[in-house]
Short mmCIF file of C-alpha atoms in Angstrom, two decimals:
data_model
loop_
_atom_site.label_atom_id
_atom_site.label_comp_id
_atom_site.label_asym_id
_atom_site.label_seq_id
_atom_site.Cartn_x
_atom_site.Cartn_y
_atom_site.Cartn_z
CA MET A 1 -38.41 19.40 18.14
CA SER A 2 -39.52 22.85 17.10
CA GLN A 3 -42.11 22.95 14.37
CA GLY A 4 -40.78 26.30 13.15
CA THR A 5 -39.54 27.16 9.69
CA ASN A 6 -36.02 26.29 10.73
CA GLN A 7 -36.95 22.69 11.43
CA TYR A 8 -35.84 21.39 8.04
CA GLN A 9 -32.59 23.33 8.20
CA GLU A 10 -31.95 21.91 11.63
CA ILE A 11 -32.59 18.36 10.41
CA VAL A 12 -30.06 18.82 7.62
CA GLN A 13 -27.45 20.26 10.00
CA ASN A 14 -28.04 17.50 12.53
CA GLY A 15 -27.66 14.72 10.00
CA LEU A 16 -24.64 16.04 8.20
CA TRP A 17 -22.70 17.62 11.05
CA ARG A 18 -24.02 18.13 14.59
CA GLN A 19 -25.37 14.60 15.15
CA ASN A 20 -23.52 12.86 12.32
CA PRO A 21 -24.03 9.12 12.84
CA GLY A 22 -20.54 8.21 11.70
CA VAL A 23 -18.33 10.58 13.66
CA VAL A 24 -20.55 11.94 16.46
CA GLN A 25 -23.11 9.32 17.43
CA LEU A 26 -20.72 6.54 16.39
CA LEU A 27 -23.67 4.35 15.45
CA GLY A 28 -23.51 1.70 12.78
CA LEU A 29 -19.80 1.10 13.03
CA CYS A 30 -19.95 -2.46 11.68
CA PRO A 31 -20.36 -1.41 8.02
CA THR A 32 -18.35 1.77 8.60
CA LEU A 33 -15.28 -0.21 9.48
CA ALA A 34 -15.75 -3.26 7.31
CA VAL A 35 -16.62 -1.99 3.82
CA THR A 36 -14.62 1.22 3.67
CA THR A 37 -11.67 -0.20 1.78
CA SER A 38 -12.47 2.11 -1.15
CA VAL A 39 -14.54 5.21 -1.92
CA VAL A 40 -16.92 3.29 -4.16
CA ASN A 41 -17.59 0.54 -1.60
CA GLY A 42 -18.07 2.96 1.27
CA PHE A 43 -20.26 5.40 -0.61
CA SER A 44 -22.47 2.78 -2.28
CA LEU A 45 -23.27 1.07 1.01
CA GLY A 46 -23.78 4.47 2.63
CA LEU A 47 -26.12 5.57 -0.14
CA LEU A 48 -28.16 2.38 0.11
CA THR A 49 -28.36 2.87 3.89
CA ALA A 50 -29.51 6.46 3.34
CA LEU A 51 -32.27 5.34 0.97
CA VAL A 52 -33.39 2.65 3.41
CA MET A 53 -33.40 5.20 6.25
CA ALA A 54 -35.41 7.72 4.27
CA ALA A 55 -37.90 5.03 3.25
CA SER A 56 -38.18 3.49 6.72
CA ASN A 57 -38.66 6.86 8.41
CA ALA A 58 -41.21 7.83 5.77
CA SER A 59 -43.16 4.58 6.20
CA VAL A 60 -43.11 4.51 9.99
CA SER A 61 -44.15 8.13 10.50
CA PRO A 62 -47.65 7.93 8.89
CA VAL A 63 -48.56 4.70 10.73
CA ARG A 64 -47.03 5.62 14.09
CA ARG A 65 -50.40 6.22 15.77
CA TRP A 66 -51.70 2.75 14.89
CA VAL A 67 -48.76 0.89 16.31
CA PRO A 68 -49.23 0.03 20.00
CA SER A 69 -46.07 0.78 21.94
CA GLU A 70 -45.63 -2.85 23.09
CA ILE A 71 -45.06 -4.07 19.56
CA ARG A 72 -43.48 -1.00 18.02
CA ILE A 73 -39.95 -2.48 17.87
CA PRO A 74 -41.02 -5.69 16.03
CA VAL A 75 -43.14 -3.63 13.64
CA PHE A 76 -40.30 -1.17 12.97
CA ILE A 77 -37.83 -4.01 12.42
CA LEU A 78 -40.31 -5.71 10.09
CA ILE A 79 -40.63 -2.53 8.02
CA ILE A 80 -36.85 -1.98 7.94
CA ALA A 81 -36.14 -5.61 7.06
CA ALA A 82 -38.69 -5.53 4.23
CA LEU A 83 -37.17 -2.34 2.80
CA VAL A 84 -33.61 -3.66 3.05
CA THR A 85 -34.60 -6.88 1.32
CA VAL A 86 -36.25 -4.89 -1.47
CA GLY A 87 -33.00 -2.92 -1.86
CA ASP A 88 -30.93 -6.11 -1.72
CA LEU A 89 -33.00 -7.79 -4.44
CA ALA A 90 -33.01 -4.68 -6.63
CA MET A 91 -29.23 -4.36 -6.34
CA HIS A 92 -28.76 -8.07 -7.06
CA ALA A 93 -30.84 -7.66 -10.21
CA TYR A 94 -29.43 -4.41 -11.58
CA LEU A 95 -25.99 -3.86 -9.98
CA HIS A 96 -24.83 -7.45 -9.85
CA ALA A 97 -21.07 -6.83 -9.63
CA LEU A 98 -21.38 -4.26 -6.86
CA HIS A 99 -23.79 -6.57 -5.05
CA LEU A 100 -21.08 -9.24 -5.07
CA VAL A 101 -18.52 -6.85 -3.57
CA LEU A 102 -20.76 -5.53 -0.78
CA GLY A 103 -22.17 -9.02 -0.19
CA ILE A 104 -23.33 -9.75 3.34
CA PHE A 105 -23.20 -6.08 4.37
CA ILE A 106 -26.35 -5.26 2.40
CA PRO A 107 -28.70 -7.54 4.39
CA LEU A 108 -26.81 -6.45 7.51
CA ILE A 109 -28.21 -2.91 7.08
CA VAL A 110 -31.21 -4.30 8.98
CA THR A 111 -29.06 -4.69 12.06
CA ASN A 112 -27.40 -1.29 11.67
CA CYS A 113 -28.67 0.39 14.80
CA ILE A 114 -28.65 3.87 13.27
CA VAL A 115 -31.64 2.85 11.12
CA LEU A 116 -33.76 1.73 14.05
CA ALA A 117 -32.43 4.58 16.17
CA ARG A 118 -33.79 7.23 13.76
CA VAL A 119 -37.11 5.43 13.36
CA GLU A 120 -37.53 5.21 17.13
CA ALA A 121 -36.13 8.63 18.04
CA PHE A 122 -37.50 10.70 15.17
CA ALA A 123 -40.05 9.05 12.86
CA ALA A 124 -42.14 7.69 15.73
CA LYS A 125 -42.66 11.26 17.00
CA ASN A 126 -42.74 13.47 13.88
CA ASN A 127 -44.66 14.03 10.67
CA THR A 128 -43.85 12.25 7.44
CA ALA A 129 -41.97 14.95 5.51
CA PRO A 130 -39.51 15.89 8.27
CA SER A 131 -39.09 12.20 9.11
CA ALA A 132 -38.16 11.30 5.54
CA LEU A 133 -35.72 14.21 5.42
CA ASP A 134 -34.22 13.16 8.75
CA GLY A 135 -33.65 9.61 7.52
CA LEU A 136 -32.13 10.82 4.28
CA MET A 137 -29.84 13.37 5.95
CA MET A 138 -28.68 11.02 8.71
CA GLY A 139 -28.02 8.42 6.01
CA LEU A 140 -26.15 10.89 3.82
CA GLY A 141 -24.12 12.00 6.83
CA LEU A 142 -23.10 8.37 7.29
CA ALA A 143 -22.50 7.92 3.54
CA LEU A 144 -20.15 10.93 3.51
CA VAL A 145 -18.15 9.55 6.41
CA LEU A 146 -17.96 6.16 4.70
CA ALA A 147 -16.83 7.80 1.44
CA ILE A 148 -14.15 9.92 3.13
CA LEU A 149 -12.91 7.02 5.24
CA GLY A 150 -12.92 4.82 2.13
CA GLY A 151 -10.97 7.50 0.27
CA ILE A 152 -8.32 7.79 2.97
CA ARG A 153 -7.86 4.03 3.19
CA GLU A 154 -7.85 3.61 -0.58
CA VAL A 155 -5.22 6.32 -1.23
CA ILE A 156 -2.94 5.16 1.57
CA GLY A 157 -3.54 1.46 1.04
CA LYS A 158 -3.64 1.17 -2.74
CA GLY A 159 -2.65 4.58 -4.13
CA THR A 160 -5.85 4.94 -6.16
CA LEU A 161 -9.23 6.66 -5.90
CA PHE A 162 -12.60 5.45 -7.24
CA SER A 163 -11.29 1.98 -8.09
CA GLY A 164 -14.19 -0.33 -8.78
CA ILE A 165 -16.42 2.48 -10.01
CA ASP A 166 -17.09 0.38 -13.12
CA LEU A 167 -18.96 -2.04 -10.83
CA ALA A 168 -21.52 0.66 -10.12
CA LEU A 169 -21.64 2.62 -13.37
CA GLY A 170 -20.69 0.06 -16.00
CA PRO A 171 -17.38 -0.74 -17.74
CA ALA A 172 -17.29 2.68 -19.44
CA ALA A 173 -16.70 4.34 -16.06
CA LYS A 174 -13.31 2.68 -15.69
CA GLN A 175 -11.66 5.87 -16.98
CA PHE A 176 -12.73 7.70 -13.79
CA VAL A 177 -10.32 5.66 -11.68
CA ILE A 178 -7.59 8.01 -10.48
CA THR A 179 -4.13 6.71 -9.80
CA VAL A 180 -2.92 9.08 -7.12
CA VAL A 181 0.47 7.49 -6.56
CA PRO A 182 1.79 5.65 -9.65
CA HIS A 183 3.67 2.37 -9.14
CA TYR A 184 2.58 2.33 -5.50
CA GLN A 185 3.51 -0.80 -3.60
CA GLY A 186 0.52 -0.49 -1.31
CA PHE A 187 0.38 0.00 2.44
CA LEU A 188 -1.46 -3.01 3.74
CA LEU A 189 -2.31 -1.66 7.18
CA ALA A 190 -4.69 0.92 5.76
CA VAL A 191 -6.77 -1.73 4.00
CA LEU A 192 -6.81 -4.16 6.93
CA PRO A 193 -9.26 -3.66 9.85
CA PRO A 194 -6.81 -1.66 12.05
CA GLY A 195 -6.62 0.93 9.28
CA ALA A 196 -10.37 1.40 9.57
CA PHE A 197 -10.15 2.15 13.29
CA MET A 198 -7.25 4.55 12.82
CA GLY A 199 -8.93 6.30 9.91
CA LEU A 200 -12.15 6.69 11.86
CA ALA A 201 -10.25 8.01 14.88
CA LEU A 202 -8.62 10.64 12.66
CA LEU A 203 -12.01 11.64 11.25
CA VAL A 204 -13.58 11.91 14.70
CA ALA A 205 -10.63 13.98 15.93
CA THR A 206 -10.75 16.26 12.88
CA ARG A 207 -14.47 16.80 13.28
CA ASN A 208 -14.10 17.59 16.99
CA TRP A 209 -11.24 19.98 16.29
CA LEU A 210 -13.26 21.83 13.62
CA GLU A 211 -16.32 21.99 15.86
CA GLN A 212 -14.36 23.32 18.83
CA ARG A 213 -12.69 25.94 16.66
CA ARG A 214 -16.04 26.98 15.24
CA GLN A 215 -17.55 27.30 18.69
CA ALA A 216 -14.58 29.26 19.97
CA LYS A 217 -15.01 31.64 17.07
CA ALA A 218 -18.77 31.92 17.61
CA GLY A 219 -17.93 33.73 20.80
CA ASN A 220 -17.09 32.66 24.29
CA ALA A 221 -20.17 34.51 25.50
CA SER A 222 -22.57 31.65 24.80
CA SER A 223 -21.22 28.73 26.74
CA ALA A 224 -23.04 26.05 24.80
CA PRO A 225 -21.89 22.54 25.61
CA VAL A 226 -19.49 21.12 23.07
CA ASP A 227 -21.25 18.21 21.38
CA THR A 228 -18.27 16.09 20.63
CA ALA A 229 -18.20 12.40 19.88
CA MET A 230 -19.57 10.10 22.51
CA ALA A 231 -19.39 6.38 22.27
CA HIS A 232 -22.70 4.57 22.52
CA GLY A 233 -21.19 1.16 22.40
CA HIS A 234 -22.25 -0.36 19.11
CA MET B 1 -60.85 -5.83 33.33
CA SER B 2 -60.16 -9.16 31.69
CA GLU B 3 -62.43 -8.26 28.81
CA SER B 4 -60.42 -5.13 28.02
CA LEU B 5 -57.23 -7.14 28.33
CA ILE B 6 -58.52 -9.61 25.75
CA LYS B 7 -59.57 -6.74 23.50
CA HIS B 8 -56.17 -5.12 23.84
CA THR B 9 -54.36 -8.37 23.09
CA LEU B 10 -56.52 -9.00 20.06
CA SER B 11 -56.03 -5.53 18.62
CA THR B 12 -52.27 -5.69 19.19
CA THR B 13 -52.11 -9.08 17.53
CA GLY B 14 -54.23 -7.77 14.70
CA VAL B 15 -51.87 -4.87 14.08
CA MET B 16 -48.85 -7.17 14.08
CA ILE B 17 -50.53 -9.58 11.66
CA GLY B 18 -51.57 -6.67 9.46
CA PHE B 19 -48.02 -5.36 9.18
CA THR B 20 -46.69 -8.86 8.57
CA ILE B 21 -49.15 -9.36 5.70
CA ILE B 22 -48.23 -6.01 4.14
CA GLY B 23 -44.51 -6.74 4.54
CA THR B 24 -44.87 -10.21 3.04
CA ALA B 25 -46.88 -8.83 0.13
CA ILE B 26 -44.21 -6.22 -0.65
CA LEU B 27 -41.47 -8.85 -0.49
CA ALA B 28 -43.38 -11.31 -2.64
CA PHE B 29 -43.99 -8.63 -5.23
CA THR B 30 -40.33 -7.52 -5.29
CA PHE B 31 -39.13 -11.11 -5.42
CA SER B 32 -41.31 -11.97 -8.39
CA THR B 33 -40.39 -8.80 -10.31
CA THR B 34 -36.65 -9.12 -9.72
CA ARG B 35 -36.44 -12.88 -10.21
CA ALA B 36 -35.97 -12.76 -13.97
CA PRO B 37 -33.41 -9.89 -13.94
CA ILE B 38 -31.46 -11.62 -11.15
CA ALA B 39 -31.34 -14.90 -13.05
CA LYS B 40 -30.27 -13.01 -16.15
CA SER B 41 -27.45 -11.10 -14.45
CA GLU B 42 -26.30 -14.27 -12.66
CA ALA B 43 -26.14 -16.07 -15.99
CA GLU B 44 -24.29 -13.14 -17.55
CA ALA B 45 -21.80 -13.08 -14.69
CA ARG B 46 -21.23 -16.82 -15.08
CA MET B 47 -20.74 -16.49 -18.82
CA ALA B 48 -18.32 -13.58 -18.33
CA LEU B 49 -16.33 -15.80 -16.01
CA PHE B 50 -16.34 -18.68 -18.50
CA ARG B 51 -15.20 -16.34 -21.28
CA GLN B 52 -12.14 -15.42 -19.20
CA ILE B 53 -10.88 -19.00 -19.09
CA LEU B 54 -12.36 -20.51 -22.23
CA PRO B 55 -12.13 -18.74 -25.62
CA GLU B 56 -15.45 -18.58 -27.40
CA SER B 57 -13.85 -20.20 -30.44
CA MET B 58 -13.61 -23.41 -28.43
CA HIS B 59 -17.31 -24.08 -28.15
CA ASP B 60 -20.57 -23.63 -29.98
CA ASN B 61 -22.95 -24.99 -27.36
CA ASP B 62 -24.77 -23.20 -24.56
CA LEU B 63 -22.40 -23.67 -21.62
CA LEU B 64 -25.03 -22.82 -19.05
CA LYS B 65 -27.25 -25.68 -20.17
CA ASP B 66 -24.73 -28.42 -20.93
CA VAL B 67 -23.79 -29.34 -17.40
CA LYS B 68 -23.26 -32.50 -15.41
CA LYS B 69 -23.72 -32.62 -11.69
CA ILE B 70 -20.82 -33.91 -9.59
CA PRO B 71 -22.03 -35.23 -6.25
CA ALA B 72 -20.33 -34.09 -3.07
CA GLY B 73 -17.56 -36.08 -1.44
CA GLY B 74 -15.97 -37.53 -4.57
CA GLU B 75 -12.31 -37.55 -5.56
CA LEU B 76 -12.58 -33.87 -6.47
CA GLY B 77 -12.94 -33.18 -2.77
CA ASN B 78 -15.98 -30.92 -3.13
CA ARG B 79 -18.13 -30.70 -0.03
CA ASP B 80 -21.22 -29.62 -1.95
CA GLU B 81 -22.62 -30.78 -5.24
CA THR B 82 -20.97 -28.90 -8.12
CA GLU B 83 -21.44 -28.76 -11.84
CA ALA B 84 -19.08 -29.71 -14.60
CA VAL B 85 -19.67 -27.45 -17.60
CA ARG B 86 -19.11 -29.21 -20.93
CA ALA B 87 -17.90 -27.29 -23.97
CA ARG B 88 -18.52 -28.86 -27.37
CA LEU B 89 -17.52 -27.88 -30.86
CA ASN B 90 -19.56 -29.39 -33.71
CA GLY B 91 -20.91 -31.93 -31.25
CA GLN B 92 -17.43 -33.11 -30.26
CA PRO B 93 -16.23 -32.60 -26.68
CA SER B 94 -13.69 -29.77 -26.71
CA ALA B 95 -13.28 -28.74 -23.09
CA VAL B 96 -14.72 -28.96 -19.62
CA ILE B 97 -14.89 -26.41 -16.82
CA LEU B 98 -14.65 -27.86 -13.33
CA GLU B 99 -15.27 -26.11 -10.05
CA THR B 100 -12.73 -27.08 -7.45
CA THR B 101 -11.98 -26.12 -3.88
CA ALA B 102 -8.64 -25.94 -2.15
CA PRO B 103 -9.54 -26.68 1.48
CA ASP B 104 -6.10 -25.78 2.84
CA GLY B 105 -5.68 -22.07 2.04
CA TYR B 106 -4.08 -19.78 4.62
CA SER B 107 -7.54 -18.72 5.79
CA GLY B 108 -10.12 -21.20 4.65
CA ASP B 109 -11.31 -22.50 1.34
CA ILE B 110 -10.13 -21.18 -2.02
CA LYS B 111 -12.76 -21.75 -4.69
CA MET B 112 -11.56 -22.05 -8.27
CA LEU B 113 -12.73 -22.71 -11.79
CA VAL B 114 -10.46 -24.86 -13.96
CA ALA B 115 -11.00 -25.10 -17.71
CA LEU B 116 -9.44 -28.16 -19.34
CA LYS B 117 -9.19 -29.14 -22.98
CA ALA B 118 -10.45 -32.59 -23.89
CA ASP B 119 -6.82 -33.79 -24.02
CA GLY B 120 -6.17 -32.69 -20.44
CA GLU B 121 -4.34 -29.42 -21.11
CA ILE B 122 -5.30 -26.47 -18.91
CA VAL B 123 -6.91 -23.58 -20.79
CA GLY B 124 -7.26 -21.36 -17.78
CA VAL B 125 -7.71 -21.24 -14.01
CA ARG B 126 -9.45 -18.52 -12.03
CA VAL B 127 -10.02 -18.02 -8.32
CA LEU B 128 -13.71 -17.49 -7.60
CA ALA B 129 -13.58 -16.77 -3.91
CA HIS B 130 -10.88 -16.71 -1.25
CA LYS B 131 -10.16 -15.18 2.13
CA GLU B 132 -6.37 -14.93 1.80
CA THR B 133 -4.53 -12.01 3.38
CA PRO B 134 -4.85 -8.84 1.26
CA GLY B 135 -1.46 -7.89 -0.15
CA LEU B 136 0.14 -11.22 0.71
CA GLY B 137 -1.69 -14.31 -0.44
CA ASP B 138 -4.14 -12.59 -2.74
CA TYR B 139 -1.81 -12.61 -5.76
CA ILE B 140 -3.58 -15.83 -6.78
CA ASP B 141 -6.49 -13.55 -7.74
CA ILE B 142 -6.31 -12.28 -11.32
CA GLY B 143 -7.34 -8.84 -10.03
CA HIS B 144 -4.00 -8.56 -8.20
CA SER B 145 -1.46 -10.33 -10.39
CA ASP B 146 -1.32 -12.67 -13.38
CA TRP B 147 0.43 -15.38 -11.36
CA ILE B 148 -2.40 -17.83 -12.02
CA LYS B 149 -2.20 -17.23 -15.77
CA LYS B 150 1.58 -17.51 -15.98
CA ASN B 151 1.75 -20.68 -13.96
CA PHE B 152 -1.20 -22.71 -15.14
CA ASP B 153 -2.13 -21.80 -18.72
CA GLY B 154 -1.03 -24.65 -20.98
CA GLN B 155 -0.10 -26.95 -18.09
CA SER B 156 -0.99 -30.63 -18.14
CA LEU B 157 -0.10 -33.88 -16.45
CA ALA B 158 1.77 -34.84 -19.61
CA LYS B 159 3.92 -31.72 -19.42
CA THR B 160 4.59 -31.72 -15.70
CA PRO B 161 5.03 -35.03 -13.90
CA ASP B 162 3.04 -35.73 -10.76
CA ASP B 163 5.91 -35.10 -8.35
CA ALA B 164 6.62 -31.65 -9.84
CA TRP B 165 3.17 -30.28 -8.98
CA LYS B 166 4.58 -28.27 -6.10
CA VAL B 167 5.83 -24.73 -5.58
CA LYS B 168 9.53 -24.20 -6.27
CA LYS B 169 10.30 -24.01 -2.57
CA ASP B 170 9.11 -27.60 -2.20
CA GLY B 171 11.06 -28.74 -5.26
CA GLY B 172 8.32 -28.32 -7.85
CA THR B 173 7.92 -26.10 -10.90
CA PHE B 174 5.48 -23.45 -9.71
CA ASP B 175 6.36 -19.90 -8.74
CA TYR B 176 5.43 -18.43 -5.38
CA MET B 177 6.01 -15.12 -3.66
CA THR B 178 8.11 -14.91 -0.54
CA GLY B 179 5.99 -14.54 2.55
CA ALA B 180 3.01 -16.40 1.13
CA THR B 181 3.71 -20.03 0.26
CA ILE B 182 0.74 -21.67 1.92
CA THR B 183 -1.69 -20.06 -0.51
CA PRO B 184 0.00 -21.09 -3.81
CA ARG B 185 0.73 -24.52 -2.33
CA ALA B 186 -3.00 -25.02 -1.78
CA VAL B 187 -3.86 -23.77 -5.28
CA VAL B 188 -1.28 -25.97 -7.00
CA LYS B 189 -2.47 -28.99 -5.04
CA ALA B 190 -6.10 -28.37 -5.92
CA VAL B 191 -5.38 -27.86 -9.63
CA HIS B 192 -3.29 -31.03 -9.66
CA LYS B 193 -6.13 -32.91 -7.99
CA THR B 194 -8.54 -31.55 -10.59
CA LEU B 195 -6.32 -32.76 -13.43
CA GLN B 196 -6.11 -36.21 -11.90
CA TYR B 197 -9.85 -36.29 -11.45
CA PHE B 198 -10.34 -35.31 -15.08
CA GLY B 199 -7.89 -37.99 -16.18
CA ALA B 200 -9.83 -40.65 -14.32
CA HIS B 201 -13.32 -39.50 -15.24
CA ARG B 202 -12.89 -37.95 -18.68
CA ASP B 203 -15.41 -40.09 -20.57
CA GLU B 204 -17.87 -40.02 -17.75
CA LEU B 205 -17.72 -36.21 -17.65
CA PHE B 206 -18.48 -35.81 -21.33
CA ALA B 207 -21.06 -38.60 -21.42
CA ALA B 208 -24.82 -38.13 -21.34
CA ALA B 209 -25.06 -35.18 -23.66
CA LYS B 210 -27.53 -32.34 -23.37
CA GLN B 211 -29.47 -32.64 -20.21
CA GLY B 212 -31.06 -29.38 -21.15
CA ASN B 213 -32.20 -28.32 -17.72
CA ALA B 214 -29.98 -26.04 -15.75
CA SER B 215 -32.70 -24.37 -13.81
#
């Protein structure tokens, strides 16, 4: 990691595009595939994950020198689990309806390997400010993928966008629900698990296509390796 | 050598214990600060649910406090202890809300709330939780269709005889949608069972007024 002025810019680019956890690293697929039946579900879980990642990176980085390497994984997991539980309780208290919808997937953020992966790969080696930014950006990168995937599945499956937004913002927000296709019968496949895999595959393919086109444009002179999606098996 | 090993072990253990204490402290603090808001929003959610199936004009007591525990394994078929919520108007029993479970849904249990007037007429039924197939069996959920309203509001054992508590396909009086008969069959059966339970235990359910502790 370069400590230059471009470091922050690089962190942002890595999280949102080059190393996007959702469509490049393919980490944390369990929530990606399970909750993305609507934009609101996908984005709220993604946002909570991003906050947890920012907080866990920011708490691990300052104490990294005091944690002996033998016990670093248990300590990291302890920190992540504590933060997730704090988020779970806060959501239960103040966003009760949304908490009911996301249910088991909130505590499961602990087991989302992208959280531990960033703590281990970034926060354990870098200073606090860049670590916090890295967690936030990786999390936002995931949240964006979850929101887009949720949007695709919601439009195709139910013909609406932002349904359930009143769960997050109160009953007054119900007017923001957009009916894209009126009197839509619904296309079940998009809402069922196979729809999640197909939607994700389309997103990965689109991202790879855009990246290859960008690199081709950037000039064939620099033969930088194409960092396309690679499965890590999670 | 062994001395440095002991030292290393002790310091590692110390660090682990230190982090555990800090983590526990943070959790304890969050738990105690969010406990009241969580209880409040749970109570609000419960009341919102009750309001859907029981008009406020039908009771003047605090529904959350006037409850009677129903032990598991009774005729209601509940596997866990549930609560019967008693509604009273001017001290007279007006309605009761029972939690019931249909164990034979297409994919697992269907949990429901059934509100019954004191004379055994259904005020409303709502599905609390189910795992039925999205787009097929989930029309029992009020969020997807008003099937449950159309078919159960105003029903009673007096109105519909015991052998007609079936979906139309099986020769009963209840609607179903083609492609998903197992789900409504389970719901109808469970509501019927609840009515029978109420018929047999009516006085018992309303007895022992105001326990006052619903904590």
